[in-house]
């Protein structure tokens, strides 16, 4: 066991000092691209500034005989692209039990470590996986002379990973956050689904039978589809909040079903996630919209803050009781809105249009 005193000491001589707090840069949309796919890769420079994170994916969805090409493609893109202030560059390396993970980390950190913000590690089983990556990153950072530590993001996509979620979240000061990986998790749990995220029409509850009705009425009782991912997302959110890191929904594979995609993203947002993955350009705007507080919610939060004065006691607003606890929820909403508005002028304008000082303007 490491002593808490050692936690913030570099794990290799010459490696940058670990961060004591995770930088809270906007990460509503983590956009996946395959750097070995020339058509997709060509679109990356134009996406800078339109997404919070561009993620060069090296793992699943990249064919085995394209792994080296994907790695080399990511290096080339990182060297040729200016990501500016509002877009981060992340990567998803191959899993630690694959023959590619070691070369992924060695090449990326030494070649483009100064551009890379976060390394996403798939199929994390427990804190030992994070400890391995932590030490290796420190050695490579020292070798490359980096001055800023690269952060680590775990994908929660194995049953053992879910069982160890708190230990994973607290395994290293490098931990930036965690994403749900519903596709691999479903397979690992031996769930009987065949999808990448989202709900399932068979997972439902049915209205109780009314007494004294015939079989036809019995059969026509209302059913309500349930959320397969509620339990895991809620556990992940608690583990992340406890350790001061960020939780995310992961992939939604039904690209054509933009309505269900928005519902899945919104469930995650309401439960506490700060962002999600986008797999296709059509999902980018959905993610940005859902993971930004609505101007109406921001306006309501401002009213509660104003009505609560010094923040203690209870008041009535629109027939509802507000107190210290609802005030704190409103403060979470406002803090997020302010952070996003600082880098998103469209949002800043939408929030300003709802502020009390703008009421009556133009009338
Ligand atoms: C379970 C998991 O691990 S999920 C994470 C791993 N999976 C991924 O990363 C998948 C990433 N996305 C993709 O591979 C693709 O979007 C697919 C396979 C889902 C669909 O691809 P296509 O059939 O080409 O989609 P479509 O024809 O609608 O593409 C329209 C355009 O958008 C481009 N495009 C598609 N996806 C992306 C993307 N992620 N980033 C940038 N551009 C993209 C296409 O190249 C195409 O360009 P064009 O108009 O110049 O021809
Ligand atoms: O990697 C993501 C998943 O759902 O599996
Ligand atoms: Mg996966």
mmCIF file of C-alpha atoms and ligand atoms in Angstrom:
data_model
loop_
_atom_site.group_PDB
_atom_site.id
_atom_site.type_symbol
_atom_site.label_atom_id
_atom_site.label_comp_id
_atom_site.label_asym_id
_atom_site.label_seq_id
_atom_site.Cartn_x
_atom_site.Cartn_y
_atom_site.Cartn_z
ATOM 1 C CA UNK A 1 0.000 0.000 0.000
ATOM 2 C CA UNK A 2 1.295 3.478 -0.865
ATOM 3 C CA UNK A 3 1.487 6.032 1.915
ATOM 4 C CA UNK A 4 -0.825 8.998 1.324
ATOM 5 C CA UNK A 5 2.315 11.163 1.646
ATOM 6 C CA UNK A 6 3.765 9.506 -1.498
ATOM 7 C CA UNK A 7 0.641 9.971 -3.552
ATOM 8 C CA UNK A 8 1.693 13.291 -5.048
ATOM 9 C CA UNK A 9 5.351 12.436 -5.603
ATOM 10 C CA UNK A 10 6.375 11.603 -9.211
ATOM 11 C CA UNK A 11 6.683 7.849 -9.874
ATOM 12 C CA UNK A 12 9.918 8.289 -11.847
ATOM 13 C CA UNK A 13 12.905 10.601 -11.388
ATOM 14 C CA UNK A 14 12.402 13.591 -13.680
ATOM 15 C CA UNK A 15 8.685 13.013 -14.292
ATOM 16 C CA UNK A 16 6.357 16.001 -13.797
ATOM 17 C CA UNK A 17 4.722 16.401 -10.382
ATOM 18 C CA UNK A 18 1.219 14.861 -10.207
ATOM 19 C CA UNK A 19 -1.729 17.266 -10.152
ATOM 20 C CA UNK A 20 -3.628 17.723 -6.888
ATOM 21 C CA UNK A 21 -6.874 18.570 -8.736
ATOM 22 C CA UNK A 22 -8.228 17.437 -12.085
ATOM 23 C CA UNK A 23 -8.475 20.407 -14.492
ATOM 24 C CA UNK A 24 -12.166 20.990 -15.175
ATOM 25 C CA UNK A 25 -11.993 21.820 -18.884
ATOM 26 C CA UNK A 26 -15.253 21.290 -20.833
ATOM 27 C CA UNK A 27 -15.577 17.679 -22.030
ATOM 28 C CA UNK A 28 -19.249 17.349 -22.987
ATOM 29 C CA UNK A 29 -18.384 15.589 -26.215
ATOM 30 C CA UNK A 30 -15.482 13.174 -26.660
ATOM 31 C CA UNK A 31 -15.446 12.637 -30.409
ATOM 32 C CA UNK A 32 -13.998 9.301 -31.586
ATOM 33 C CA UNK A 33 -12.118 8.967 -34.859
ATOM 34 C CA UNK A 34 -10.047 6.209 -36.402
ATOM 35 C CA UNK A 35 -6.653 7.729 -37.322
ATOM 36 C CA UNK A 36 -6.061 4.885 -39.821
ATOM 37 C CA UNK A 37 -9.191 5.858 -41.778
ATOM 38 C CA UNK A 38 -7.943 8.523 -44.172
ATOM 39 C CA UNK A 39 -11.374 9.960 -44.900
ATOM 40 C CA UNK A 40 -12.207 10.307 -41.215
ATOM 41 C CA UNK A 41 -8.770 11.601 -40.272
ATOM 42 C CA UNK A 42 -8.978 14.281 -42.956
ATOM 43 C CA UNK A 43 -12.023 15.727 -41.162
ATOM 44 C CA UNK A 44 -10.203 16.147 -37.811
ATOM 45 C CA UNK A 45 -8.558 19.578 -38.315
ATOM 46 C CA UNK A 46 -11.925 21.107 -39.244
ATOM 47 C CA UNK A 47 -13.493 19.662 -36.078
ATOM 48 C CA UNK A 48 -11.099 21.580 -33.789
ATOM 49 C CA UNK A 49 -13.199 24.124 -31.886
ATOM 50 C CA UNK A 50 -16.459 22.273 -32.633
ATOM 51 C CA UNK A 51 -15.930 19.470 -30.079
ATOM 52 C CA UNK A 52 -14.442 19.585 -26.587
ATOM 53 C CA UNK A 53 -12.291 16.481 -27.102
ATOM 54 C CA UNK A 54 -10.948 14.767 -30.212
ATOM 55 C CA UNK A 55 -10.038 11.171 -29.384
ATOM 56 C CA UNK A 56 -7.810 9.120 -31.650
ATOM 57 C CA UNK A 57 -9.099 5.595 -31.144
ATOM 58 C CA UNK A 58 -6.583 2.767 -31.409
ATOM 59 C CA UNK A 59 -8.662 -0.029 -29.811
ATOM 60 C CA UNK A 60 -11.921 -1.748 -30.823
ATOM 61 C CA UNK A 61 -13.323 -0.601 -34.199
ATOM 62 C CA UNK A 62 -9.758 -0.441 -35.597
ATOM 63 C CA UNK A 63 -8.922 -3.593 -37.537
ATOM 64 C CA UNK A 64 -6.036 -5.704 -36.210
ATOM 65 C CA UNK A 65 -3.993 -5.169 -39.366
ATOM 66 C CA UNK A 66 -4.473 -1.363 -39.087
ATOM 67 C CA UNK A 67 -3.249 -0.955 -35.469
ATOM 68 C CA UNK A 68 0.213 0.350 -36.443
ATOM 69 C CA UNK A 69 -1.295 2.588 -39.124
ATOM 70 C CA UNK A 70 -3.734 4.044 -36.567
ATOM 71 C CA UNK A 71 -0.929 4.771 -34.107
ATOM 72 C CA UNK A 72 1.236 6.396 -36.791
ATOM 73 C CA UNK A 73 -1.786 8.307 -38.107
ATOM 74 C CA UNK A 74 -2.480 9.752 -34.670
ATOM 75 C CA UNK A 75 1.133 10.876 -34.292
ATOM 76 C CA UNK A 76 0.969 12.593 -37.689
ATOM 77 C CA UNK A 77 -2.348 14.326 -36.905
ATOM 78 C CA UNK A 78 -1.145 15.512 -33.484
ATOM 79 C CA UNK A 79 2.032 16.970 -34.970
ATOM 80 C CA UNK A 80 0.212 18.727 -37.806
ATOM 81 C CA UNK A 81 -2.793 20.136 -35.920
ATOM 82 C CA UNK A 82 -3.158 23.153 -33.655
ATOM 83 C CA UNK A 83 -5.841 22.096 -31.155
ATOM 84 C CA UNK A 84 -6.220 25.605 -29.721
ATOM 85 C CA UNK A 85 -7.561 26.355 -26.254
ATOM 86 C CA UNK A 86 -11.020 24.798 -26.510
ATOM 87 C CA UNK A 87 -10.308 21.297 -27.897
ATOM 88 C CA UNK A 88 -8.261 18.646 -26.132
ATOM 89 C CA UNK A 89 -6.523 15.655 -27.737
ATOM 90 C CA UNK A 90 -7.131 12.277 -26.096
ATOM 91 C CA UNK A 91 -6.406 8.733 -27.205
ATOM 92 C CA UNK A 92 -7.890 5.312 -26.424
ATOM 93 C CA UNK A 93 -5.002 2.834 -26.331
ATOM 94 C CA UNK A 94 -5.389 -0.896 -26.872
ATOM 95 C CA UNK A 95 -6.222 -2.995 -23.836
ATOM 96 C CA UNK A 96 -3.403 -3.869 -21.454
ATOM 97 C CA UNK A 97 -3.613 -7.592 -22.315
ATOM 98 C CA UNK A 98 -3.129 -6.913 -26.045
ATOM 99 C CA UNK A 99 0.200 -7.010 -27.934
ATOM 100 C CA UNK A 100 -0.184 -3.299 -28.883
ATOM 101 C CA UNK A 101 -0.699 -1.423 -25.595
ATOM 102 C CA UNK A 102 2.995 -1.086 -24.686
ATOM 103 C CA UNK A 103 3.942 0.299 -28.112
ATOM 104 C CA UNK A 104 0.894 2.586 -28.044
ATOM 105 C CA UNK A 105 2.048 4.240 -24.817
ATOM 106 C CA UNK A 106 5.756 4.272 -25.684
ATOM 107 C CA UNK A 107 5.224 5.838 -29.104
ATOM 108 C CA UNK A 108 2.523 8.321 -28.154
ATOM 109 C CA UNK A 109 4.176 9.686 -25.007
ATOM 110 C CA UNK A 110 7.614 10.067 -26.563
ATOM 111 C CA UNK A 111 6.361 11.443 -29.902
ATOM 112 C CA UNK A 112 3.341 13.599 -28.962
ATOM 113 C CA UNK A 113 3.256 13.582 -25.145
ATOM 114 C CA UNK A 114 3.275 17.376 -25.003
ATOM 115 C CA UNK A 115 0.033 17.520 -27.066
ATOM 116 C CA UNK A 116 -1.795 14.589 -25.476
ATOM 117 C CA UNK A 117 -4.072 15.490 -22.560
ATOM 118 C CA UNK A 118 -5.624 12.168 -21.542
ATOM 119 C CA UNK A 119 -5.038 8.455 -22.196
ATOM 120 C CA UNK A 120 -8.214 6.375 -22.083
ATOM 121 C CA UNK A 121 -7.521 2.835 -20.864
ATOM 122 C CA UNK A 122 -10.091 0.206 -21.895
ATOM 123 C CA UNK A 123 -11.252 -2.870 -19.955
ATOM 124 C CA UNK A 124 -9.790 -1.727 -16.629
ATOM 125 C CA UNK A 125 -10.252 -4.534 -14.110
ATOM 126 C CA UNK A 126 -8.929 -3.002 -10.929
ATOM 127 C CA UNK A 127 -6.511 -0.449 -9.421
ATOM 128 C CA UNK A 128 -3.535 -2.643 -10.445
ATOM 129 C CA UNK A 129 -4.165 -1.719 -14.105
ATOM 130 C CA UNK A 130 -4.046 1.985 -13.259
ATOM 131 C CA UNK A 131 -0.882 1.507 -11.148
ATOM 132 C CA UNK A 132 0.830 -0.163 -14.126
ATOM 133 C CA UNK A 133 -0.100 2.681 -16.513
ATOM 134 C CA UNK A 134 0.756 5.293 -13.860
ATOM 135 C CA UNK A 135 4.350 4.088 -13.425
ATOM 136 C CA UNK A 136 4.908 3.526 -17.125
ATOM 137 C CA UNK A 137 3.616 7.003 -17.984
ATOM 138 C CA UNK A 138 5.941 8.528 -15.379
ATOM 139 C CA UNK A 139 8.969 6.718 -16.862
ATOM 140 C CA UNK A 140 8.041 7.782 -20.393
ATOM 141 C CA UNK A 141 7.285 11.375 -19.374
ATOM 142 C CA UNK A 142 10.714 11.591 -17.710
ATOM 143 C CA UNK A 143 12.373 10.178 -20.818
ATOM 144 C CA UNK A 144 10.515 12.632 -23.059
ATOM 145 C CA UNK A 145 11.225 15.591 -20.751
ATOM 146 C CA UNK A 146 7.541 16.437 -20.364
ATOM 147 C CA UNK A 147 6.620 19.145 -17.880
ATOM 148 C CA UNK A 148 2.906 18.354 -17.506
ATOM 149 C CA UNK A 149 1.511 14.942 -16.468
ATOM 150 C CA UNK A 150 -0.706 13.048 -18.907
ATOM 151 C CA UNK A 151 -3.999 12.089 -17.249
ATOM 152 C CA UNK A 152 -5.729 8.701 -17.289
ATOM 153 C CA UNK A 153 -9.366 7.860 -18.014
ATOM 154 C CA UNK A 154 -10.685 4.334 -17.322
ATOM 155 C CA UNK A 155 -13.466 2.602 -19.243
ATOM 156 C CA UNK A 156 -15.833 0.727 -16.950
ATOM 157 C CA UNK A 157 -16.645 -2.272 -19.091
ATOM 158 C CA UNK A 158 -15.993 -5.460 -17.144
ATOM 159 C CA UNK A 159 -17.874 -6.980 -14.218
ATOM 160 C CA UNK A 160 -14.686 -6.945 -12.138
ATOM 161 C CA UNK A 161 -14.124 -3.299 -13.044
ATOM 162 C CA UNK A 162 -17.600 -2.422 -11.778
ATOM 163 C CA UNK A 163 -16.981 -4.371 -8.553
ATOM 164 C CA UNK A 164 -13.720 -2.385 -8.086
ATOM 165 C CA UNK A 165 -15.011 0.980 -9.273
ATOM 166 C CA UNK A 166 -14.165 2.969 -6.109
ATOM 167 C CA UNK A 167 -10.593 1.624 -5.987
ATOM 168 C CA UNK A 168 -10.095 2.401 -9.685
ATOM 169 C CA UNK A 169 -11.371 5.965 -9.263
ATOM 170 C CA UNK A 170 -8.902 6.581 -6.420
ATOM 171 C CA UNK A 171 -5.944 4.611 -7.788
ATOM 172 C CA UNK A 172 -3.808 7.573 -8.896
ATOM 173 C CA UNK A 173 -3.767 11.378 -8.942
ATOM 174 C CA UNK A 174 -3.641 10.951 -12.741
ATOM 175 C CA UNK A 175 -7.241 9.711 -12.787
ATOM 176 C CA UNK A 176 -9.252 12.235 -14.827
ATOM 177 C CA UNK A 177 -12.493 10.297 -15.103
ATOM 178 C CA UNK A 178 -14.333 7.209 -16.176
ATOM 179 C CA UNK A 179 -16.724 6.228 -18.998
ATOM 180 C CA UNK A 180 -19.354 3.530 -19.115
ATOM 181 C CA UNK A 181 -18.589 0.931 -21.808
ATOM 182 C CA UNK A 182 -22.012 -0.698 -22.206
ATOM 183 C CA UNK A 183 -21.091 -2.975 -25.130
ATOM 184 C CA UNK A 184 -18.143 -4.790 -23.567
ATOM 185 C CA UNK A 185 -19.790 -4.691 -20.151
ATOM 186 C CA UNK A 186 -22.887 -6.435 -21.536
ATOM 187 C CA UNK A 187 -20.696 -9.163 -23.036
ATOM 188 C CA UNK A 188 -18.578 -9.579 -19.897
ATOM 189 C CA UNK A 189 -21.673 -9.803 -17.684
ATOM 190 C CA UNK A 190 -23.241 -12.274 -20.136
ATOM 191 C CA UNK A 191 -26.248 -9.990 -20.555
ATOM 192 C CA UNK A 192 -28.558 -11.198 -23.337
ATOM 193 C CA UNK A 193 -28.400 -8.065 -25.490
ATOM 194 C CA UNK A 194 -26.765 -7.497 -28.881
ATOM 195 C CA UNK A 195 -26.422 -3.679 -28.920
ATOM 196 C CA UNK A 196 -23.958 -0.856 -28.240
ATOM 197 C CA UNK A 197 -25.626 1.048 -25.381
ATOM 198 C CA UNK A 198 -29.196 2.264 -25.104
ATOM 199 C CA UNK A 199 -32.283 0.470 -23.851
ATOM 200 C CA UNK A 200 -34.000 -2.776 -24.766
ATOM 201 C CA UNK A 201 -37.743 -3.290 -25.369
ATOM 202 C CA UNK A 202 -37.668 -6.562 -23.405
ATOM 203 C CA UNK A 203 -36.397 -4.896 -20.203
ATOM 204 C CA UNK A 204 -39.644 -3.543 -18.804
ATOM 205 C CA UNK A 205 -42.181 -3.505 -16.013
ATOM 206 C CA UNK A 206 -45.884 -4.086 -16.634
ATOM 207 C CA UNK A 207 -48.862 -2.377 -15.061
ATOM 208 C CA UNK A 208 -50.655 -4.489 -12.396
ATOM 209 C CA UNK A 209 -53.740 -6.380 -13.684
ATOM 210 C CA UNK A 210 -57.038 -4.733 -12.859
ATOM 211 C CA UNK A 211 -59.320 -7.171 -10.992
ATOM 212 C CA UNK A 212 -62.170 -8.912 -12.794
ATOM 213 C CA UNK A 213 -61.132 -8.160 -16.390
ATOM 214 C CA UNK A 214 -60.931 -10.512 -19.325
ATOM 215 C CA UNK A 215 -57.787 -11.845 -21.021
ATOM 216 C CA UNK A 216 -57.806 -9.147 -23.717
ATOM 217 C CA UNK A 217 -57.492 -6.393 -21.082
ATOM 218 C CA UNK A 218 -54.787 -8.409 -19.300
ATOM 219 C CA UNK A 219 -52.758 -8.490 -22.498
ATOM 220 C CA UNK A 220 -53.178 -4.767 -23.203
ATOM 221 C CA UNK A 221 -51.791 -3.543 -19.871
ATOM 222 C CA UNK A 222 -49.291 -0.688 -20.172
ATOM 223 C CA UNK A 223 -45.597 -1.524 -20.070
ATOM 224 C CA UNK A 224 -42.737 0.820 -19.257
ATOM 225 C CA UNK A 225 -39.273 0.274 -20.680
ATOM 226 C CA UNK A 226 -36.574 0.458 -17.986
ATOM 227 C CA UNK A 227 -32.994 1.737 -18.114
ATOM 228 C CA UNK A 228 -30.478 -1.134 -18.307
ATOM 229 C CA UNK A 229 -27.614 1.185 -17.329
ATOM 230 C CA UNK A 230 -29.049 3.052 -14.364
ATOM 231 C CA UNK A 231 -27.303 0.967 -11.688
ATOM 232 C CA UNK A 232 -23.860 1.095 -13.283
ATOM 233 C CA UNK A 233 -23.978 4.793 -14.145
ATOM 234 C CA UNK A 234 -25.109 5.653 -10.613
ATOM 235 C CA UNK A 235 -22.269 3.590 -9.073
ATOM 236 C CA UNK A 236 -19.763 5.199 -11.410
ATOM 237 C CA UNK A 237 -21.030 8.709 -10.607
ATOM 238 C CA UNK A 238 -20.713 8.094 -6.845
ATOM 239 C CA UNK A 239 -17.189 6.671 -7.192
ATOM 240 C CA UNK A 240 -16.110 9.631 -9.345
ATOM 241 C CA UNK A 241 -17.695 12.252 -7.070
ATOM 242 C CA UNK A 242 -16.043 10.635 -4.031
ATOM 243 C CA UNK A 243 -12.606 10.960 -5.683
ATOM 244 C CA UNK A 244 -13.050 14.333 -7.412
ATOM 245 C CA UNK A 245 -12.910 12.950 -10.959
ATOM 246 C CA UNK A 246 -15.420 13.102 -13.855
ATOM 247 C CA UNK A 247 -18.015 10.492 -14.988
ATOM 248 C CA UNK A 248 -19.149 10.052 -18.630
ATOM 249 C CA UNK A 249 -21.651 8.011 -20.581
ATOM 250 C CA UNK A 250 -19.950 6.059 -23.424
ATOM 251 C CA UNK A 251 -21.064 4.944 -26.896
ATOM 252 C CA UNK A 252 -24.562 4.922 -28.382
ATOM 253 C CA UNK A 253 -24.336 2.637 -31.398
ATOM 254 C CA UNK A 254 -27.682 3.270 -33.106
ATOM 255 C CA UNK A 255 -26.425 6.237 -35.096
ATOM 256 C CA UNK A 256 -29.739 6.644 -36.965
ATOM 257 C CA UNK A 257 -31.838 6.829 -33.770
ATOM 258 C CA UNK A 258 -30.972 10.360 -32.700
ATOM 259 C CA UNK A 259 -34.021 10.573 -30.417
ATOM 260 C CA UNK A 260 -33.084 7.556 -28.267
ATOM 261 C CA UNK A 261 -29.474 8.738 -28.309
ATOM 262 C CA UNK A 262 -30.565 12.071 -26.830
ATOM 263 C CA UNK A 263 -32.651 10.270 -24.173
ATOM 264 C CA UNK A 264 -29.690 8.077 -23.139
ATOM 265 C CA UNK A 265 -27.369 11.084 -22.976
ATOM 266 C CA UNK A 266 -29.922 13.087 -20.950
ATOM 267 C CA UNK A 267 -30.392 10.278 -18.398
ATOM 268 C CA UNK A 268 -26.627 10.281 -17.865
ATOM 269 C CA UNK A 269 -26.508 14.108 -17.595
ATOM 270 C CA UNK A 270 -29.296 14.143 -15.007
ATOM 271 C CA UNK A 271 -27.562 11.408 -12.986
ATOM 272 C CA UNK A 272 -24.354 13.459 -12.796
ATOM 273 C CA UNK A 273 -22.261 12.664 -15.888
ATOM 274 C CA UNK A 274 -20.392 15.594 -17.446
ATOM 275 C CA UNK A 275 -20.182 14.288 -21.012
ATOM 276 C CA UNK A 276 -20.383 11.418 -23.454
ATOM 277 C CA UNK A 277 -18.748 9.923 -26.542
ATOM 278 C CA UNK A 278 -19.788 10.792 -30.079
ATOM 279 C CA UNK A 279 -19.118 8.124 -32.683
ATOM 280 C CA UNK A 280 -20.465 9.973 -35.706
ATOM 281 C CA UNK A 281 -20.737 13.694 -36.566
ATOM 282 C CA UNK A 282 -24.527 13.526 -36.120
ATOM 283 C CA UNK A 283 -24.068 12.871 -32.371
ATOM 284 C CA UNK A 284 -21.889 15.939 -31.727
ATOM 285 C CA UNK A 285 -24.649 18.544 -31.518
ATOM 286 C CA UNK A 286 -26.829 16.213 -29.435
ATOM 287 C CA UNK A 287 -24.059 15.755 -26.877
ATOM 288 C CA UNK A 288 -23.251 19.459 -26.700
ATOM 289 C CA UNK A 289 -26.900 20.398 -26.242
ATOM 290 C CA UNK A 290 -27.667 17.751 -23.621
ATOM 291 C CA UNK A 291 -24.537 18.256 -21.508
ATOM 292 C CA UNK A 292 -24.916 22.058 -21.380
ATOM 293 C CA UNK A 293 -27.478 23.263 -18.810
ATOM 294 C CA UNK A 294 -30.488 24.734 -20.627
ATOM 295 C CA UNK A 295 -30.894 28.551 -20.472
ATOM 296 C CA UNK A 296 -34.209 27.954 -18.636
ATOM 297 C CA UNK A 297 -32.499 25.840 -15.924
ATOM 298 C CA UNK A 298 -29.791 28.474 -15.578
ATOM 299 C CA UNK A 299 -32.391 31.246 -15.235
ATOM 300 C CA UNK A 300 -34.246 29.225 -12.569
ATOM 301 C CA UNK A 301 -30.992 28.523 -10.691
ATOM 302 C CA UNK A 302 -30.211 32.246 -10.651
ATOM 303 C CA UNK A 303 -33.660 33.012 -9.220
ATOM 304 C CA UNK A 304 -33.160 30.464 -6.428
ATOM 305 C CA UNK A 305 -29.721 31.885 -5.565
ATOM 306 C CA UNK A 306 -31.193 35.386 -5.446
ATOM 307 C CA UNK A 307 -34.211 34.316 -3.375
ATOM 308 C CA UNK A 308 -32.042 32.410 -0.871
ATOM 309 C CA UNK A 309 -30.104 35.522 0.184
ATOM 310 C CA UNK A 310 -27.356 34.390 2.600
ATOM 311 C CA UNK A 311 -27.996 30.750 1.557
ATOM 312 C CA UNK A 312 -29.639 29.555 4.767
ATOM 313 C CA UNK A 313 -33.249 28.953 5.746
ATOM 314 C CA UNK A 314 -36.190 28.144 3.477
ATOM 315 C CA UNK A 315 -38.212 30.210 0.981
ATOM 316 C CA UNK A 316 -41.210 29.585 -1.289
ATOM 317 C CA UNK A 317 -40.690 30.129 -5.026
ATOM 318 C CA UNK A 318 -43.479 29.343 -7.534
ATOM 319 C CA UNK A 319 -45.213 27.201 -4.894
ATOM 320 C CA UNK A 320 -42.093 25.133 -4.146
ATOM 321 C CA UNK A 321 -39.907 25.054 -1.060
ATOM 322 C CA UNK A 322 -36.266 25.982 -1.653
ATOM 323 C CA UNK A 323 -33.558 25.553 0.977
ATOM 324 C CA UNK A 324 -29.812 25.025 1.401
ATOM 325 C CA UNK A 325 -29.925 21.704 -0.479
ATOM 326 C CA UNK A 326 -31.802 22.910 -3.563
ATOM 327 C CA UNK A 327 -29.565 26.005 -3.501
ATOM 328 C CA UNK A 328 -26.493 23.735 -3.713
ATOM 329 C CA UNK A 329 -27.982 21.952 -6.760
ATOM 330 C CA UNK A 330 -28.554 25.343 -8.380
ATOM 331 C CA UNK A 331 -24.960 26.315 -7.618
ATOM 332 C CA UNK A 332 -23.725 23.137 -9.373
ATOM 333 C CA UNK A 333 -25.786 24.122 -12.429
ATOM 334 C CA UNK A 334 -24.527 27.736 -12.413
ATOM 335 C CA UNK A 335 -20.902 26.765 -11.892
ATOM 336 C CA UNK A 336 -21.110 24.409 -14.911
ATOM 337 C CA UNK A 337 -22.892 27.038 -17.010
ATOM 338 C CA UNK A 338 -20.229 29.644 -16.203
ATOM 339 C CA UNK A 339 -17.414 27.233 -17.036
ATOM 340 C CA UNK A 340 -18.968 26.287 -20.385
ATOM 341 C CA UNK A 341 -19.883 29.880 -21.270
ATOM 342 C CA UNK A 342 -16.249 30.908 -20.784
ATOM 343 C CA UNK A 343 -15.272 28.944 -23.933
ATOM 344 C CA UNK A 344 -18.586 28.772 -25.831
ATOM 345 C CA UNK A 345 -19.795 32.203 -27.033
ATOM 346 C CA UNK A 346 -23.140 30.824 -28.288
ATOM 347 C CA UNK A 347 -23.932 29.438 -24.844
ATOM 348 C CA UNK A 348 -22.672 32.602 -23.157
ATOM 349 C CA UNK A 349 -25.139 34.605 -25.241
ATOM 350 C CA UNK A 350 -28.032 32.213 -24.507
ATOM 351 C CA UNK A 351 -27.355 32.377 -20.760
ATOM 352 C CA UNK A 352 -26.950 36.172 -20.811
ATOM 353 C CA UNK A 353 -30.292 36.524 -22.617
ATOM 354 C CA UNK A 354 -31.946 34.854 -19.615
ATOM 355 C CA UNK A 355 -30.169 36.897 -16.938
ATOM 356 C CA UNK A 356 -32.322 39.212 -14.747
ATOM 357 C CA UNK A 357 -30.399 42.294 -15.985
ATOM 358 C CA UNK A 358 -31.443 41.564 -19.601
ATOM 359 C CA UNK A 359 -35.146 41.261 -18.731
ATOM 360 C CA UNK A 360 -37.140 43.830 -20.646
ATOM 361 C CA UNK A 361 -34.255 44.610 -22.990
ATOM 362 C CA UNK A 362 -35.452 45.384 -26.505
ATOM 363 C CA UNK A 363 -39.051 45.869 -25.366
HETATM 364 C C1 LIG B 1 -18.097 -0.105 -28.428
HETATM 365 C C2 LIG B 1 -17.031 0.913 -28.784
HETATM 366 O O1 LIG B 1 -15.885 0.680 -28.551
HETATM 367 S S1 LIG B 1 -17.529 2.400 -29.478
HETATM 368 C C3 LIG B 1 -16.037 3.199 -29.955
HETATM 369 C C4 LIG B 1 -15.401 2.609 -31.194
HETATM 370 N N1 LIG B 1 -16.142 2.905 -32.395
HETATM 371 C C5 LIG B 1 -15.903 4.009 -33.114
HETATM 372 O O2 LIG B 1 -15.010 4.774 -32.792
HETATM 373 C C6 LIG B 1 -16.764 4.228 -34.337
HETATM 374 C C7 LIG B 1 -16.447 5.559 -35.002
HETATM 375 N N2 LIG B 1 -17.350 5.813 -36.082
HETATM 376 C C8 LIG B 1 -17.312 5.129 -37.242
HETATM 377 O O3 LIG B 1 -16.473 4.264 -37.451
HETATM 378 C C9 LIG B 1 -18.299 5.508 -38.296
HETATM 379 O O4 LIG B 1 -18.973 6.696 -37.954
HETATM 380 C C10 LIG B 1 -19.396 4.444 -38.568
HETATM 381 C C11 LIG B 1 -18.747 3.119 -38.985
HETATM 382 C C12 LIG B 1 -20.237 4.245 -37.322
HETATM 383 C C13 LIG B 1 -20.292 4.974 -39.689
HETATM 384 O O5 LIG B 1 -19.444 5.341 -40.755
HETATM 385 P P1 LIG B 1 -20.036 5.675 -42.200
HETATM 386 O O6 LIG B 1 -20.855 4.519 -42.671
HETATM 387 O O7 LIG B 1 -18.911 6.139 -43.060
HETATM 388 O O8 LIG B 1 -21.018 6.887 -41.867
HETATM 389 P P2 LIG B 1 -21.585 7.957 -42.863
HETATM 390 O O9 LIG B 1 -21.620 7.432 -44.260
HETATM 391 O O10 LIG B 1 -22.865 8.451 -42.302
HETATM 392 O O11 LIG B 1 -20.504 9.118 -42.764
HETATM 393 C C14 LIG B 1 -20.754 10.391 -43.269
HETATM 394 C C15 LIG B 1 -19.449 11.143 -43.317
HETATM 395 O O12 LIG B 1 -18.981 11.366 -41.996
HETATM 396 C C16 LIG B 1 -17.659 10.836 -41.843
HETATM 397 N N3 LIG B 1 -17.556 10.261 -40.518
HETATM 398 C C17 LIG B 1 -18.195 9.177 -40.018
HETATM 399 N N4 LIG B 1 -17.837 8.979 -38.747
HETATM 400 C C18 LIG B 1 -16.949 9.942 -38.428
HETATM 401 C C19 LIG B 1 -16.225 10.243 -37.252
HETATM 402 N N5 LIG B 1 -16.331 9.498 -36.150
HETATM 403 N N6 LIG B 1 -15.424 11.314 -37.269
HETATM 404 C C20 LIG B 1 -15.291 12.082 -38.381
HETATM 405 N N7 LIG B 1 -15.945 11.835 -39.535
HETATM 406 C C21 LIG B 1 -16.772 10.769 -39.549
HETATM 407 C C22 LIG B 1 -17.537 9.782 -42.942
HETATM 408 O O13 LIG B 1 -16.166 9.602 -43.281
HETATM 409 C C23 LIG B 1 -18.352 10.386 -44.067
HETATM 410 O O14 LIG B 1 -17.569 11.326 -44.738
HETATM 411 P P3 LIG B 1 -17.897 11.763 -46.285
HETATM 412 O O15 LIG B 1 -19.202 12.518 -46.232
HETATM 413 O O16 LIG B 1 -16.746 12.623 -46.661
HETATM 414 O O17 LIG B 1 -17.994 10.486 -47.059
HETATM 415 O O1 LIG B 2 -15.878 0.583 -25.382
HETATM 416 C C1 LIG B 2 -17.036 0.738 -25.177
HETATM 417 C C2 LIG B 2 -17.975 -0.309 -24.995
HETATM 418 O O2 LIG B 2 -19.175 -0.013 -24.845
HETATM 419 O O3 LIG B 2 -17.536 -1.472 -24.990
HETATM 420 MG MG1 LIG B 3 -15.348 -1.531 -25.201
#
